[in-house]
Amino acid sequence: MLTNASATEANLPNPAWVILDTQDQWQAFSQPVGNDPALPLVQSSLLLDGLRCAACSGIVERGLSSLPGIISARVSMSKKRAVVVWSPALTRPSAILGAIQALGYSANPASHNENQLNSTSKNRKAFWRWLVAGFCMMQVMMYASPSYFTKPGDITDDISLLLNWASWLLSLPVLIFSSSTFFSNAFRDLKLRQISMDLPVSLGIIITFIVSSAATFDPSGWWGNVVYFDSLTMFVFFLLSARLVEVKLHSRTLGSMEALVSRIPENIERQNLDGSFSRVLNSNLKIGDIARVHIGEAFPADGKLVLGSTRVDESLLTGESTPIQKNLHDNVVAGSYNLGQTVNIVLETIGESTQYGQIVNLINEAAIEKPRLAQLADRVARPFLLFVLLSAALAAALLWDVDRGRALMTAAAVLIVTCPCALALATPAAMLSSASAFVKRGILIRRLQAIESIANIDTVIFDKTGTLTEDYIEIKSITHKDGFSEKDALALAAAIAQHSMHPVSRALVSANAPNAAQSSPVELIDIQEVVGSGVSAMLKNSTDSNQVYGQLKLGSAKFCGINETSQFSQQVFLADENGWLATFGLQEAIKHNAALAVQQLKEANLNVELLSGDQAHTVVNTANDIGIMQFQAACSPHDKLMRLHTLKQQGKKVLMVGDGLNDGPILASAHVSIAMGKGVPLTLAHADYVLLNGDISQIPPLIRHAKKTMHIIKQNITWAIVYNAVCVPLAFFGVLSAWLAGLGMAVSSLIVVANALRLTNFSVPTATSPLAPPLVFNPAEVQ
């Protein structure tokens, strides 16, 4: 909670921040949210500095939430980022930044380049603090070594005192310079009547230095004559070492995510009115501008190639790093890399409206969201730190009458060893590592809590159209009359179909394409198409003079004059003047690896169901082809919801997989859901996960990786609890010295982060589907 003084300070914004109060400035790091025109709201992303533990994030959240105009504030300690929802009518960005500064932290608008510069500067300062602590520690250890390896009386009192004074002088840089961040953060907490891990650390350092200094200044005093400068310098060095390594490990776990969401260059070459090019900031680009993109640069917006052809890397959108060829007039997407040659594009969509912009927003939203276990750690952090302070005070009180110096050093060890760094990092480090792995495979996660949810599922429900099937038709089977080959039937039907743009006609043309070069030419005249029925034509010539077909028809049974009694309506017929020639069975093309994905889900002991709004015969064919035994056809959205509710009442944990267009209600109601990202506006997908390339073969490894994530989180939490359960009693009874306490705390945090590092990658099976290669119609193959 802000004090009166800090609230006053928050109302006096830094002059450097006032420029951010104009709408065109805060729009660069903000976006509108909500649908209430009477109260427009804005969501801003801020980078924070000074966060050390879960308690720090709670301080910022509570402080911001108490300000007028702030609707909500969420802080991610792992990502050092805050997402603030505020009302432009009631507050301004400068006031928000001022409030964070008044709380003792610093904040800046989330800009990747600024973040890199700030991180570089902070890392350089942290390295110098670590270097000074390490140098002084080695010198202090050299002066302290005689006390470890000599017997009493081997060193005279004056030499011993001289060594203590030398250690005292060498401890001053460690105290004043290397430990400065601990003290400044602890002082900030005291001013705000808050508590974070830097407070017990600072108390431990100060107590150790005071006890050792007293023994140096007055060896015969009641403090005793034992100095602990070696423990002091070693503790600070170990803690700073852990933080440096932790930053490195975090950059590995989260670096891939940051790189993916920071592809857009800060500036690009734009064509001027006279035809020349000059570099401008991306914020100055407009729809219709022509930009020149060089090799290695990312496309700044969605657009179309107007000069040149190239290969592009669209791994952010597809999860596949294989370059894609782009020719003149082809579309390119923002965030993809130009790998071929310099090209010019005309900009069609810019900023947040691009698919890249939507992806970045989803990634940042997921990273800031706190899972259930992380929220629990936040709630535990403050009471646990209070317990630490009380335990240290009790340990000192119990030993005070026995040995005051030992009493204070025992209190220092308790303060140092119990800092809850590992507990605070246990959940977010693992989940953000997994989120990073998902992004690299083209999987967006909208809620980190969905990792825990999908790890616990026992039932998977698939929609059919757009989920298990593609958006084009394939020729499933061909039957023909005696004396007429399958190859000839397909060639003749394709010759007629090439004069129509109907999807079935395009499927026939595409299916015949591999054999078109070997087929005899067919010439047709008097071609006529009856919309919704079929195409008729007259055969002009035939290479086989013994076969004269006359009039040919391709279309429905009624159009071709055939009495068809089959229950399957997905058929097209070929006939001549004498009657039936061939029948072509049709179906929606089943997605590659769909059968393999279903098989792997079954092998994982998951129940798989298919719910579709299509007719029974199409659902039966699809279910049989991919191996789903439980299915239901002609389902309305209400029917799907009823089936979901039935499964929930049976205690099932359900994963719903749909295309995100008409499956919104059931996607939102399921325990966890996955939407296909192809062609679906990401902002409208009511799903926890979005498969950007629509590849359902990634679902089984996604579930396995989520289970592995939860296993590692449990390992991390168990380690943090066991570490404290073992080390707190040891420190309390004086068995664990201050420097060992510092080493234990540092190693504990590193173990948690290093364990989470195992989650940064997961594999996707490369095996092909057991389905035979179908005869397919793909619109991309037809000019």
PDB file of N, CA and C in Angstrom, residues 286-291 345-350:
ATOM      1  N   LYS A 286       2.854   3.567 -43.046  1.00  0.00           N
ATOM      2  CA  LYS A 286       1.407   3.608 -43.267  1.00  0.00           C
ATOM      3  C   LYS A 286       1.039   2.545 -44.285  1.00  0.00           C
ATOM      4  N   ILE A 287      -0.226   2.163 -44.258  1.00  0.00           N
ATOM      5  CA  ILE A 287      -0.720   1.203 -45.250  1.00  0.00           C
ATOM      6  C   ILE A 287      -0.576   1.818 -46.647  1.00  0.00           C
ATOM      7  N   GLY A 288      -0.069   1.038 -47.584  1.00  0.00           N
ATOM      8  CA  GLY A 288       0.164   1.516 -48.936  1.00  0.00           C
ATOM      9  C   GLY A 288       1.596   1.909 -49.205  1.00  0.00           C
ATOM     10  N   ASP A 289       2.407   2.097 -48.163  1.00  0.00           N
ATOM     11  CA  ASP A 289       3.824   2.406 -48.357  1.00  0.00           C
ATOM     12  C   ASP A 289       4.531   1.219 -48.992  1.00  0.00           C
ATOM     13  N   ILE A 290       5.596   1.531 -49.729  1.00  0.00           N
ATOM     14  CA  ILE A 290       6.447   0.491 -50.306  1.00  0.00           C
ATOM     15  C   ILE A 290       7.758   0.470 -49.521  1.00  0.00           C
ATOM     16  N   ALA A 291       8.083  -0.699 -48.986  1.00  0.00           N
ATOM     17  CA  ALA A 291       9.294  -0.848 -48.176  1.00  0.00           C
ATOM     18  C   ALA A 291      10.259  -1.793 -48.872  1.00  0.00           C
ATOM     19  N   ILE A 345       8.092  -4.587 -50.938  1.00  0.00           N
ATOM     20  CA  ILE A 345       6.733  -5.014 -50.618  1.00  0.00           C
ATOM     21  C   ILE A 345       5.854  -3.778 -50.438  1.00  0.00           C
ATOM     22  N   VAL A 346       4.576  -3.941 -50.744  1.00  0.00           N
ATOM     23  CA  VAL A 346       3.603  -2.908 -50.447  1.00  0.00           C
ATOM     24  C   VAL A 346       2.903  -3.319 -49.161  1.00  0.00           C
ATOM     25  N   LEU A 347       2.813  -2.393 -48.217  1.00  0.00           N
ATOM     26  CA  LEU A 347       2.274  -2.712 -46.895  1.00  0.00           C
ATOM     27  C   LEU A 347       0.750  -2.729 -46.928  1.00  0.00           C
ATOM     28  N   GLU A 348       0.168  -3.809 -46.411  1.00  0.00           N
ATOM     29  CA  GLU A 348      -1.282  -3.956 -46.402  1.00  0.00           C
ATOM     30  C   GLU A 348      -1.858  -3.955 -44.989  1.00  0.00           C
ATOM     31  N   THR A 349      -1.112  -4.445 -44.018  1.00  0.00           N
ATOM     32  CA  THR A 349      -1.538  -4.454 -42.617  1.00  0.00           C
ATOM     33  C   THR A 349      -0.336  -4.129 -41.751  1.00  0.00           C
ATOM     34  N   ILE A 350      -0.511  -3.235 -40.785  1.00  0.00           N
ATOM     35  CA  ILE A 350       0.620  -2.809 -39.966  1.00  0.00           C
ATOM     36  C   ILE A 350       0.265  -2.902 -38.480  1.00  0.00           C
TER      37      ILE A 350
END
